[in-house]
Coordinates of N, CA and C and ligand atoms in Angstrom, one line a residue:
M1 N -87.9 -83.7 29.6 CA -88.3 -84.1 28.2 C -87.7 -83.1 27.2
P2 N -87.2 -83.5 26.1 CA -86.7 -82.6 25.1 C -87.8 -81.7 24.5
I3 N -87.4 -80.5 24.0 CA -88.3 -79.6 23.3 C -88.6 -80.2 21.9
P4 N -89.9 -80.3 21.5 CA -90.1 -80.8 20.1 C -89.5 -79.8 19.1
D5 N -89.1 -80.4 17.9 CA -88.4 -79.6 16.9 C -89.3 -78.5 16.4
S6 N -90.6 -78.8 16.4 CA -91.6 -77.8 15.9 C -91.6 -76.5 16.7
I7 N -91.0 -76.5 17.9 CA -91.0 -75.3 18.7 C -89.7 -74.6 18.7
D8 N -89.7 -73.3 18.4 CA -88.5 -72.4 18.4 C -88.1 -72.0 19.8
P9 N -87.0 -72.6 20.3 CA -86.7 -72.3 21.7 C -86.3 -70.8 22.0
E10 N -86.1 -70.1 20.9 CA -85.8 -68.6 21.0 C -87.0 -67.7 21.2
S11 N -88.2 -68.3 20.9 CA -89.4 -67.4 21.1 C -90.5 -68.0 21.9
I12 N -90.1 -68.5 23.0 CA -91.0 -69.0 24.0 C -91.7 -67.9 24.7
P13 N -93.0 -67.9 24.8 CA -93.7 -66.8 25.6 C -93.2 -66.7 27.0
R14 N -92.9 -65.5 27.5 CA -92.4 -65.4 28.9 C -93.5 -65.8 29.9
H15 N -94.8 -65.4 29.6 CA -95.8 -65.6 30.6 C -97.0 -66.2 29.8
V16 N -97.4 -67.4 30.3 CA -98.6 -68.1 29.7 C -99.6 -68.2 30.8
A17 N -100.9 -67.8 30.5 CA -102.0 -67.8 31.5 C -103.0 -68.7 30.9
I18 N -103.6 -69.5 31.8 CA -104.6 -70.5 31.3 C -105.9 -70.5 32.1
I19 N -107.0 -70.5 31.3 CA -108.3 -70.7 31.9 C -108.6 -72.2 31.7
M20 N -108.6 -72.9 32.8 CA -108.7 -74.4 32.8 C -110.1 -74.8 32.8
D21 N -110.8 -74.8 31.7 CA -112.2 -75.1 31.6 C -112.6 -76.5 31.1
G22 N -113.7 -77.0 31.5 CA -114.2 -78.2 30.9 C -114.1 -79.5 31.8
N23 N -113.7 -79.3 33.1 CA -113.6 -80.5 34.0 C -114.9 -81.1 34.2
G24 N -116.0 -80.3 34.4 CA -117.3 -80.8 34.8 C -117.9 -81.6 33.6
R25 N -117.8 -81.0 32.4 CA -118.4 -81.6 31.2 C -117.6 -82.9 30.9
W26 N -116.3 -82.9 31.0 CA -115.5 -84.1 30.8 C -116.0 -85.2 31.7
A27 N -116.2 -84.9 32.9 CA -116.7 -85.9 33.9 C -118.1 -86.4 33.5
K28 N -119.0 -85.5 33.2 CA -120.4 -85.8 32.9 C -120.5 -86.7 31.7
R29 N -119.6 -86.5 30.7 CA -119.6 -87.4 29.5 C -119.3 -88.8 29.8
Q30 N -118.7 -89.0 31.0 CA -118.3 -90.4 31.4 C -119.3 -90.9 32.5
G31 N -120.3 -90.1 32.7 CA -121.3 -90.4 33.7 C -120.7 -90.3 35.2
K32 N -119.7 -89.5 35.3 CA -119.0 -89.4 36.6 C -119.4 -88.0 37.3
P33 N -119.2 -87.9 38.6 CA -119.5 -86.6 39.3 C -118.4 -85.6 38.9
R34 N -118.8 -84.3 39.0 CA -117.9 -83.2 38.6 C -116.5 -83.3 39.2
L35 N -116.5 -83.7 40.5 CA -115.2 -83.7 41.2 C -114.2 -84.7 40.5
F36 N -114.7 -85.7 39.9 CA -113.9 -86.6 39.1 C -113.1 -85.9 38.0
G37 N -113.9 -84.9 37.4 CA -113.2 -84.1 36.4 C -112.1 -83.2 37.0
H38 N -112.4 -82.6 38.1 CA -111.4 -81.8 38.7 C -110.2 -82.6 39.1
K39 N -110.4 -83.8 39.7 CA -109.3 -84.7 40.1 C -108.4 -84.9 38.9
N40 N -109.0 -85.3 37.7 CA -108.2 -85.5 36.5 C -107.6 -84.2 36.0
G41 N -108.2 -83.1 36.3 CA -107.7 -81.8 35.9 C -106.4 -81.5 36.6
V42 N -106.2 -82.1 37.8 CA -105.0 -81.9 38.6 C -103.8 -82.6 37.8
N43 N -104.1 -83.7 37.2 CA -103.1 -84.4 36.4 C -102.6 -83.5 35.3
S44 N -103.5 -82.8 34.6 CA -103.1 -81.9 33.6 C -102.3 -80.8 34.1
V45 N -102.7 -80.3 35.3 CA -101.9 -79.2 35.9 C -100.4 -79.7 36.1
Q46 N -100.3 -80.9 36.6 CA -98.9 -81.4 36.8 C -98.1 -81.5 35.5
E47 N -98.8 -82.0 34.5 CA -98.1 -82.2 33.2 C -97.7 -80.8 32.5
V48 N -98.7 -79.9 32.6 CA -98.5 -78.6 32.0 C -97.4 -77.8 32.7
V49 N -97.4 -77.9 34.0 CA -96.4 -77.2 34.8 C -95.0 -77.7 34.4
E50 N -94.9 -79.1 34.3 CA -93.6 -79.7 34.0 C -93.2 -79.2 32.6
C51 N -94.1 -79.2 31.6 CA -93.8 -78.9 30.3 C -93.4 -77.4 30.2
A52 N -94.1 -76.5 30.9 CA -93.8 -75.1 30.9 C -92.3 -74.9 31.4
G53 N -92.0 -75.6 32.4 CA -90.6 -75.5 32.9 C -89.6 -76.0 31.9
D54 N -89.9 -77.1 31.3 CA -89.0 -77.7 30.2 C -88.8 -76.7 29.1
L55 N -89.8 -76.0 28.7 CA -89.8 -75.1 27.6 C -89.1 -73.8 27.9
G56 N -89.0 -73.5 29.2 CA -88.4 -72.2 29.6 C -89.4 -71.1 29.7
V57 N -90.6 -71.4 29.9 CA -91.6 -70.3 30.2 C -91.3 -69.8 31.6
E58 N -91.3 -68.4 31.7 CA -90.9 -67.9 33.0 C -92.1 -67.9 34.1
V59 N -93.3 -67.6 33.5 CA -94.5 -67.5 34.4 C -95.6 -68.3 33.8
L60 N -96.2 -69.1 34.7 CA -97.4 -69.8 34.2 C -98.5 -69.5 35.2
T61 N -99.6 -68.8 34.8 CA -100.7 -68.4 35.7 C -101.9 -69.3 35.4
L62 N -102.4 -70.0 36.4 CA -103.5 -70.9 36.2 C -104.7 -70.4 37.0
Y63 N -105.8 -70.3 36.3 CA -107.1 -69.8 36.9 C -107.7 -71.0 37.6
A64 N -107.4 -71.1 38.9 CA -107.8 -72.3 39.6 C -109.1 -72.1 40.3
F65 N -109.4 -70.9 40.7 CA -110.7 -70.6 41.4 C -111.0 -69.1 41.3
S66 N -112.2 -68.9 40.7 CA -112.6 -67.5 40.5 C -113.4 -66.9 41.6
T67 N -113.6 -65.6 41.7 CA -114.5 -65.0 42.7 C -115.9 -65.6 42.5
E68 N -116.3 -65.9 41.2 CA -117.6 -66.4 40.9 C -117.8 -67.9 41.3
N69 N -116.7 -68.6 41.4 CA -116.7 -70.0 41.7 C -117.2 -70.3 43.2
W70 N -117.2 -69.3 44.0 CA -117.8 -69.4 45.4 C -119.3 -69.8 45.3
K71 N -119.9 -69.4 44.2 CA -121.4 -69.7 44.1 C -121.7 -71.1 43.8
R72 N -120.7 -72.0 43.5 CA -120.9 -73.4 43.2 C -121.4 -74.1 44.4
P73 N -122.0 -75.3 44.3 CA -122.5 -76.0 45.4 C -121.3 -76.3 46.4
A74 N -121.7 -76.2 47.7 CA -120.7 -76.3 48.8 C -119.8 -77.5 48.7
D75 N -120.3 -78.7 48.2 CA -119.5 -79.9 48.1 C -118.5 -79.8 47.0
E76 N -118.8 -79.0 45.9 CA -117.8 -78.9 44.9 C -116.7 -77.9 45.3
V77 N -117.2 -76.8 46.0 CA -116.2 -75.8 46.5 C -115.2 -76.5 47.5
G78 N -115.8 -77.3 48.4 CA -115.0 -78.0 49.4 C -114.0 -79.0 48.7
G79 N -114.6 -79.7 47.7 CA -113.8 -80.7 46.9 C -112.6 -80.0 46.2
L80 N -112.8 -78.8 45.6 CA -111.8 -78.1 44.9 C -110.7 -77.6 45.9
M81 N -111.2 -77.1 47.1 CA -110.2 -76.7 48.1 C -109.3 -77.8 48.6
G82 N -110.0 -79.0 48.8 CA -109.2 -80.2 49.2 C -108.2 -80.6 48.2
L83 N -108.6 -80.5 46.9 CA -107.6 -80.9 45.8 C -106.4 -80.0 45.8
L84 N -106.7 -78.7 46.0 CA -105.7 -77.7 46.0 C -104.7 -77.9 47.1
K85 N -105.2 -78.2 48.3 CA -104.4 -78.5 49.5 C -103.5 -79.7 49.2
I86 N -104.1 -80.8 48.7 CA -103.3 -82.0 48.5 C -102.3 -81.8 47.4
Y87 N -102.7 -81.0 46.4 CA -101.7 -80.7 45.3 C -100.5 -80.0 45.8
L88 N -100.7 -79.0 46.7 CA -99.6 -78.2 47.2 C -98.7 -79.0 48.1
Q89 N -99.4 -79.9 48.9 CA -98.6 -80.7 49.9 C -97.8 -81.7 49.1
K90 N -98.4 -82.3 48.0 CA -97.7 -83.4 47.3 C -96.6 -82.8 46.4
E91 N -96.8 -81.6 45.9 CA -95.8 -81.1 44.9 C -94.7 -80.3 45.5
L92 N -94.7 -80.0 46.8 CA -93.7 -79.1 47.3 C -92.2 -79.6 47.1
T93 N -92.0 -80.9 47.3 CA -90.6 -81.5 47.0 C -90.2 -81.2 45.6
K94 N -91.2 -81.5 44.7 CA -90.9 -81.4 43.2 C -90.6 -79.9 42.9
M95 N -91.4 -79.0 43.5 CA -91.2 -77.6 43.3 C -89.8 -77.1 43.7
V96 N -89.4 -77.6 44.9 CA -88.1 -77.2 45.4 C -87.0 -77.8 44.4
K97 N -87.2 -79.1 44.1 CA -86.2 -79.8 43.2 C -86.1 -79.1 41.8
N98 N -87.2 -78.7 41.3 CA -87.2 -78.1 39.9 C -87.2 -76.6 39.9
S99 N -86.9 -76.0 41.0 CA -86.8 -74.5 41.2 C -88.0 -73.8 40.7
I100 N -89.2 -74.3 41.1 CA -90.4 -73.6 40.8 C -90.8 -72.8 42.0
R101 N -91.1 -71.5 41.7 CA -91.6 -70.6 42.8 C -93.1 -70.5 42.7
L102 N -93.8 -70.7 43.8 CA -95.2 -70.6 43.8 C -95.6 -69.2 44.3
T103 N -96.5 -68.6 43.5 CA -97.1 -67.3 43.9 C -98.6 -67.4 43.7
C104 N -99.4 -66.5 44.2 CA -100.8 -66.5 43.9 C -101.3 -65.1 43.8
I105 N -102.4 -65.0 43.1 CA -103.1 -63.7 42.9 C -104.6 -63.9 43.3
G106 N -105.2 -63.0 43.9 CA -106.6 -63.1 44.3 C -106.8 -62.8 45.8
N107 N -108.0 -62.9 46.3 CA -108.3 -62.6 47.7 C -108.2 -63.9 48.5
I108 N -107.0 -64.2 48.8 CA -106.8 -65.5 49.5 C -107.3 -65.5 51.0
A109 N -107.6 -64.3 51.5 CA -108.2 -64.3 52.9 C -109.5 -65.0 52.9
K110 N -110.1 -65.2 51.7 CA -111.4 -66.0 51.7 C -111.2 -67.5 51.7
L111 N -110.0 -68.0 51.5 CA -109.8 -69.4 51.5 C -109.9 -70.0 52.9
P112 N -110.3 -71.3 53.0 CA -110.3 -71.9 54.3 C -108.9 -71.8 54.9
K113 N -108.9 -71.7 56.3 CA -107.6 -71.4 57.0 C -106.6 -72.5 56.7
D114 N -107.0 -73.8 56.7 CA -106.0 -74.8 56.5 C -105.4 -74.8 55.1
V115 N -106.2 -74.4 54.1 CA -105.7 -74.3 52.7 C -104.7 -73.1 52.6
R116 N -105.1 -72.0 53.3 CA -104.3 -70.8 53.2 C -103.0 -71.1 53.9
E117 N -103.0 -71.8 55.0 CA -101.7 -72.1 55.7 C -100.8 -72.9 54.8
V118 N -101.3 -73.9 54.1 CA -100.5 -74.7 53.2 C -100.0 -73.9 52.1
L119 N -100.8 -73.0 51.5 CA -100.5 -72.2 50.4 C -99.3 -71.2 50.9
E120 N -99.5 -70.6 52.0 CA -98.5 -69.6 52.5 C -97.2 -70.3 52.8
N121 N -97.3 -71.5 53.3 CA -96.0 -72.3 53.6 C -95.3 -72.7 52.3
T122 N -96.1 -73.1 51.3 CA -95.5 -73.4 50.0 C -94.8 -72.2 49.3
M123 N -95.5 -71.0 49.4 CA -94.9 -69.8 48.9 C -93.6 -69.5 49.6
R124 N -93.6 -69.6 50.9 CA -92.4 -69.3 51.7 C -91.3 -70.2 51.3
Q125 N -91.6 -71.5 51.2 CA -90.5 -72.4 51.0 C -90.0 -72.4 49.5
T126 N -90.7 -71.8 48.6 CA -90.2 -71.8 47.2 C -89.9 -70.4 46.8
A127 N -89.9 -69.4 47.7 CA -89.7 -68.0 47.4 C -88.5 -67.6 46.6
T128 N -87.4 -68.4 46.9 CA -86.1 -68.0 46.2 C -85.9 -68.8 45.0
N129 N -86.8 -69.7 44.6 CA -86.6 -70.5 43.3 C -86.7 -69.6 42.1
T130 N -86.0 -69.9 41.0 CA -85.9 -68.9 39.9 C -86.3 -69.5 38.5
K131 N -86.6 -70.8 38.4 CA -86.8 -71.3 37.1 C -88.2 -70.9 36.5
L132 N -89.2 -71.4 37.1 CA -90.6 -71.1 36.7 C -91.4 -70.5 37.9
T133 N -92.1 -69.5 37.6 CA -93.1 -69.0 38.6 C -94.4 -69.6 38.3
L134 N -94.9 -70.4 39.2 CA -96.3 -71.0 39.0 C -97.2 -70.1 39.9
N135 N -98.0 -69.4 39.1 CA -98.9 -68.3 39.8 C -100.3 -68.8 39.8
L136 N -100.9 -69.1 40.9 CA -102.2 -69.6 41.0 C -103.2 -68.5 41.2
A137 N -104.2 -68.3 40.4 CA -105.3 -67.4 40.6 C -106.3 -68.0 41.5
L138 N -106.5 -67.5 42.7 CA -107.4 -68.2 43.7 C -108.3 -67.1 44.3
S139 N -109.6 -67.4 44.2 CA -110.6 -66.4 44.6 C -110.2 -65.1 43.9
Y140 N -109.9 -65.3 42.6 CA -109.5 -64.1 41.8 C -110.6 -63.7 40.8
G141 N -110.7 -62.4 40.6 CA -111.5 -61.8 39.6 C -110.9 -60.5 39.1
G142 N -110.8 -60.3 37.8 CA -110.2 -59.1 37.3 C -110.8 -57.8 37.7
R143 N -112.2 -57.8 37.8 CA -112.8 -56.6 38.2 C -112.6 -56.2 39.6
A144 N -112.6 -57.3 40.5 CA -112.3 -57.1 41.9 C -110.9 -56.6 42.1
E145 N -110.0 -57.1 41.3 CA -108.6 -56.7 41.4 C -108.5 -55.2 41.0
M146 N -109.3 -54.7 40.0 CA -109.2 -53.3 39.7 C -109.8 -52.4 40.7
V147 N -110.9 -52.9 41.3 CA -111.6 -52.1 42.4 C -110.5 -52.0 43.6
R148 N -109.9 -53.0 43.9 CA -108.8 -53.0 45.0 C -107.8 -52.0 44.6
A149 N -107.3 -52.0 43.4 CA -106.2 -51.1 43.0 C -106.7 -49.6 43.1
I150 N -108.0 -49.4 42.6 CA -108.5 -48.0 42.6 C -108.7 -47.5 44.0
R151 N -109.1 -48.4 44.9 CA -109.2 -48.0 46.3 C -107.9 -47.6 46.9
Q152 N -106.9 -48.4 46.6 CA -105.5 -48.1 47.2 C -105.0 -46.8 46.6
I153 N -105.2 -46.6 45.3 CA -104.7 -45.3 44.7 C -105.5 -44.1 45.3
S154 N -106.8 -44.3 45.4 CA -107.6 -43.2 45.9 C -107.2 -42.8 47.3
E155 N -106.9 -43.8 48.1 CA -106.4 -43.5 49.5 C -105.1 -42.7 49.5
E156 N -104.2 -43.1 48.6 CA -102.9 -42.4 48.5 C -103.2 -40.9 48.1
V157 N -104.1 -40.7 47.2 CA -104.4 -39.4 46.8 C -105.1 -38.6 47.9
C158 N -106.0 -39.2 48.6 CA -106.7 -38.6 49.8 C -105.7 -38.2 50.9
N159 N -104.8 -39.1 51.1 CA -103.8 -38.9 52.2 C -102.7 -37.8 51.8
G160 N -102.8 -37.4 50.5 CA -101.8 -36.4 50.1 C -100.5 -37.0 49.6
D161 N -100.4 -38.4 49.5 CA -99.2 -39.0 49.2 C -99.0 -39.1 47.7
L162 N -100.1 -38.8 46.9 CA -100.0 -39.0 45.4 C -100.8 -37.9 44.7
E163 N -100.1 -37.4 43.6 CA -100.8 -36.4 42.8 C -101.7 -37.1 41.8
V164 N -102.9 -36.6 41.5 CA -103.7 -37.3 40.4 C -102.9 -37.4 39.1
S165 N -102.1 -36.4 38.8 CA -101.4 -36.4 37.6 C -100.3 -37.5 37.5
A166 N -100.0 -38.1 38.7 CA -99.0 -39.2 38.7 C -99.6 -40.5 38.4
I167 N -101.0 -40.5 38.2 CA -101.6 -41.8 37.9 C -101.5 -42.1 36.4
D168 N -100.7 -43.2 36.2 CA -100.5 -43.6 34.8 C -100.6 -45.2 34.7
E169 N -100.3 -45.7 33.6 CA -100.5 -47.2 33.4 C -99.5 -47.9 34.4
T170 N -98.3 -47.4 34.5 CA -97.3 -48.0 35.3 C -97.7 -48.0 36.8
L171 N -98.3 -46.9 37.2 CA -98.7 -46.9 38.6 C -99.9 -47.9 38.8
I172 N -100.8 -48.0 37.9 CA -101.9 -48.9 38.0 C -101.4 -50.3 38.1
D173 N -100.4 -50.7 37.1 CA -99.8 -52.0 37.1 C -99.3 -52.3 38.5
S174 N -98.6 -51.3 39.2 CA -98.0 -51.6 40.4 C -99.0 -51.8 41.6
H175 N -100.2 -51.5 41.4 CA -101.2 -51.8 42.4 C -102.1 -53.1 42.1
L176 N -101.7 -53.8 41.1 CA -102.4 -55.0 40.8 C -101.7 -56.2 41.5
Y177 N -102.4 -57.3 41.6 CA -101.8 -58.5 42.3 C -100.6 -58.9 41.5
T178 N -100.6 -58.6 40.2 CA -99.5 -59.1 39.3 C -98.3 -58.1 39.2
A179 N -98.3 -57.2 40.1 CA -97.3 -56.1 40.0 C -95.9 -56.6 39.7
E180 N -95.5 -57.7 40.2 CA -94.1 -58.2 40.0 C -93.9 -59.0 38.7
L181 N -95.0 -59.3 38.0 CA -95.0 -60.2 36.9 C -95.1 -59.5 35.5
P182 N -94.5 -60.1 34.5 CA -94.7 -59.5 33.1 C -96.1 -59.8 32.7
D183 N -96.7 -59.0 31.8 CA -98.0 -59.3 31.3 C -98.0 -60.6 30.5
P184 N -99.2 -61.3 30.5 CA -99.2 -62.6 29.7 C -99.0 -62.4 28.2
D185 N -98.2 -63.2 27.6 CA -98.0 -63.1 26.2 C -99.0 -64.0 25.5
L186 N -99.4 -65.1 26.1 CA -100.3 -66.1 25.6 C -101.3 -66.4 26.6
L187 N -102.6 -66.3 26.2 CA -103.7 -66.7 27.1 C -104.5 -67.9 26.5
I188 N -104.5 -69.0 27.2 CA -105.1 -70.2 26.6 C -106.4 -70.4 27.4
R189 N -107.5 -70.8 26.7 CA -108.7 -71.2 27.3 C -109.1 -72.6 26.7
T190 N -109.2 -73.6 27.6 CA -109.7 -74.9 27.1 C -111.2 -75.0 27.3
G191 N -111.8 -76.1 26.8 CA -113.2 -76.4 27.1 C -114.2 -75.8 26.1
G192 N -113.7 -75.2 25.0 CA -114.6 -74.8 23.9 C -115.4 -73.5 24.0
E193 N -115.2 -72.8 25.2 CA -115.9 -71.5 25.3 C -114.9 -70.4 24.8
A194 N -115.4 -69.3 24.3 CA -114.5 -68.2 23.8 C -114.8 -66.9 24.6
R195 N -114.5 -66.9 25.9 CA -114.6 -65.7 26.6 C -113.5 -65.6 27.7
L196 N -113.4 -64.4 28.3 CA -112.3 -64.2 29.3 C -112.7 -64.5 30.7
S197 N -114.0 -64.5 31.0 CA -114.5 -64.8 32.3 C -113.8 -64.1 33.4
N198 N -113.6 -62.8 33.3 CA -113.1 -62.0 34.4 C -111.6 -62.3 34.7
F199 N -110.8 -62.8 33.8 CA -109.5 -63.2 34.0 C -108.5 -62.2 33.4
L200 N -107.6 -61.7 34.3 CA -106.5 -60.8 33.9 C -106.9 -59.7 32.8
L201 N -108.0 -59.1 33.2 CA -108.7 -58.2 32.2 C -107.7 -57.0 31.8
W202 N -107.0 -56.5 32.7 CA -106.0 -55.4 32.4 C -104.8 -56.0 31.7
Q203 N -104.3 -57.0 32.3 CA -102.9 -57.6 31.9 C -103.0 -58.2 30.6
A204 N -104.1 -58.7 30.1 CA -104.2 -59.5 28.9 C -104.4 -58.6 27.6
S205 N -104.2 -57.3 27.8 CA -104.5 -56.4 26.7 C -103.9 -56.8 25.4
Y206 N -102.6 -57.2 25.5 CA -101.9 -57.6 24.2 C -101.6 -59.1 24.1
A207 N -102.2 -59.9 25.0 CA -101.9 -61.3 24.9 C -102.5 -61.9 23.6
E208 N -101.8 -62.9 23.1 CA -102.4 -63.7 22.0 C -103.4 -64.7 22.7
I209 N -104.6 -64.8 22.2 CA -105.6 -65.6 22.8 C -105.8 -66.9 22.0
Y210 N -105.7 -68.0 22.7 CA -105.8 -69.3 22.0 C -107.0 -70.1 22.7
F211 N -108.0 -70.3 21.9 CA -109.1 -71.1 22.4 C -109.1 -72.5 21.8
T212 N -109.3 -73.5 22.6 CA -109.3 -74.9 22.1 C -110.5 -75.6 22.7
D213 N -111.1 -76.6 21.9 CA -112.2 -77.4 22.3 C -111.8 -78.4 23.3
T214 N -110.5 -78.7 23.4 CA -110.0 -79.8 24.3 C -110.4 -79.4 25.8
M215 N -111.0 -80.4 26.4 CA -111.4 -80.2 27.9 C -110.2 -80.3 28.7
W216 N -110.1 -79.5 29.8 CA -108.9 -79.4 30.6 C -108.3 -80.8 31.0
P217 N -109.1 -81.8 31.4 CA -108.4 -83.0 31.8 C -107.7 -83.7 30.7
D218 N -108.1 -83.3 29.4 CA -107.4 -83.9 28.2 C -106.2 -83.0 27.8
F219 N -106.1 -81.9 28.4 CA -105.1 -80.9 27.9 C -103.7 -81.3 28.5
R220 N -102.9 -82.0 27.8 CA -101.7 -82.5 28.3 C -100.5 -81.8 27.5
R221 N -99.3 -82.4 27.7 CA -98.1 -81.9 27.1 C -98.2 -81.5 25.6
D222 N -98.7 -82.5 24.8 CA -98.8 -82.2 23.4 C -99.7 -81.0 23.1
A223 N -100.8 -80.9 23.8 CA -101.8 -79.8 23.6 C -101.1 -78.5 24.0
F224 N -100.4 -78.5 25.1 CA -99.7 -77.3 25.5 C -98.7 -76.9 24.4
C225 N -97.9 -77.9 23.9 CA -96.9 -77.6 22.9 C -97.6 -77.0 21.6
A226 N -98.8 -77.6 21.3 CA -99.5 -77.1 20.1 C -99.9 -75.6 20.3
A227 N -100.3 -75.2 21.5 CA -100.6 -73.8 21.8 C -99.4 -72.9 21.6
I228 N -98.3 -73.4 22.0 CA -97.0 -72.6 21.9 C -96.7 -72.5 20.4
E229 N -96.8 -73.6 19.7 CA -96.6 -73.5 18.2 C -97.5 -72.5 17.5
E230 N -98.7 -72.5 17.9 CA -99.7 -71.5 17.3 C -99.3 -70.1 17.7
F231 N -98.9 -69.9 19.0 CA -98.4 -68.6 19.4 C -97.2 -68.1 18.5
Q232 N -96.3 -69.1 18.2 CA -95.1 -68.7 17.5 C -95.4 -68.4 16.0
S233 N -96.6 -68.8 15.6 CA -96.9 -68.5 14.2 C -97.6 -67.2 14.0
R234 N -98.0 -66.5 15.1 CA -98.7 -65.3 15.1 C -97.7 -64.1 15.0
E235 N -98.2 -63.0 14.3 CA -97.3 -61.8 14.3 C -97.9 -60.8 15.4
R236 N -97.0 -60.5 16.3 CA -97.5 -59.6 17.4 C -97.1 -58.2 17.0
R237 N -98.1 -57.3 16.8 CA -97.8 -56.0 16.2 C -97.9 -54.9 17.3
F238 N -98.6 -55.1 18.4 CA -98.8 -54.1 19.4 C -99.2 -52.8 18.9
G239 N -100.1 -52.8 17.9 CA -100.7 -51.6 17.3 C -99.9 -51.0 16.1
K240 N -98.7 -51.6 15.9 CA -97.9 -51.1 14.7 C -98.3 -51.8 13.5
T241 N -97.7 -51.4 12.3 CA -98.0 -52.1 11.0 C -97.0 -53.2 10.9
S242 N -97.3 -54.1 10.0 CA -96.4 -55.3 9.8 C -95.0 -54.8 9.4
A243 N -95.0 -53.8 8.5 CA -93.7 -53.2 8.0 C -92.9 -52.6 9.1
Q244 N -93.5 -52.0 10.1 CA -92.8 -51.4 11.2 C -92.2 -52.5 12.1
V245 N -93.0 -53.6 12.3 CA -92.6 -54.7 13.1 C -91.3 -55.3 12.4
E246 N -91.4 -55.5 11.1 CA -90.3 -56.2 10.4 C -89.0 -55.4 10.4
S247 N -89.2 -54.0 10.4 CA -88.0 -53.2 10.4 C -87.4 -53.0 11.8
G248 N -88.1 -53.6 12.8 CA -87.6 -53.6 14.2 C -88.0 -52.3 14.9
Ligands
FPP301 C1 -113.4 -75.2 35.3 O1 -114.1 -76.3 34.9 C2 -112.4 -75.5 36.3 C3 -112.4 -75.0 37.6 C4 -113.4 -74.1 38.1 C5 -111.4 -75.4 38.6 C6 -110.0 -75.8 38.1 C7 -109.4 -76.6 39.1 C8 -108.5 -77.6 38.8 C9 -108.0 -78.0 37.5 C10 -108.1 -78.5 39.9 C11 -107.4 -77.9 41.1 C12 -106.3 -76.9 40.7 C13 -105.0 -76.9 41.1 C14 -104.2 -75.8 40.7 C15 -104.5 -78.0 41.9 P1 -115.6 -76.4 35.1 O2 -115.9 -77.1 36.4 O3 -116.2 -75.0 35.0 O4 -116.0 -77.3 33.9 P2 -117.4 -77.2 33.0 O5 -117.4 -75.9 32.3 O6 -117.3 -78.3 32.1 O7 -118.5 -77.4 34.0

């Protein structure tokens, strides 16, 4: 699909991260079970992945399952895991054809074995693809990610492999799940809530945040393009003044 004229192809965000919220409410409004909302949410995933690839986004991170989501009723958790497995199995051919590399962040050891196997197989088979990195946050929490990084760094210090004075932002970055990825430039949350919900807490420090009332199953190509347009209308100063930014 061609890029809409309203989008400047020269300033596409490198990394877009999305909190896909609102599936349950979307389903409830239609008198349907929550899983119906998640199923329709998969259609949005497909459309947004395709659109991100067309626009030239390098990394798309989707918050598919948080550390807190394990507390949901077992049938919903099982339903979500099933949808994830089917999605990965169905999309593999398309990922290979469209040069999409699948990666994930989070504690995937907690995922059911069959889902983990499909996930690992998809990651292996798409590892050399270069167009778009589709990064799924699965059993992910920003605080747990930081605890993991602090433990790893502490062990290196205790073993004598690292000086405390060598701990800086770059070193911490390198111990996060996202070590190989650029920080998100744009963070989108659908579903009308305005909070980060433990998502990319360290990495989103300078991300432009875009909240929309649109429920995730209704968040399709046009809605994604509208978020990109809004991103392009913002001035990113990274702590500098406007005048400094303008003078380069
Ligand atoms: C939040 O909506 C959404 C989730 C917890 C799961 C997102 C999962 C999908 C979109 C489908 C599977 C994903 C992939 C990548 C194939 P909610 O249930 O919290 O909605 P609510 O706030 O309206 O209850």
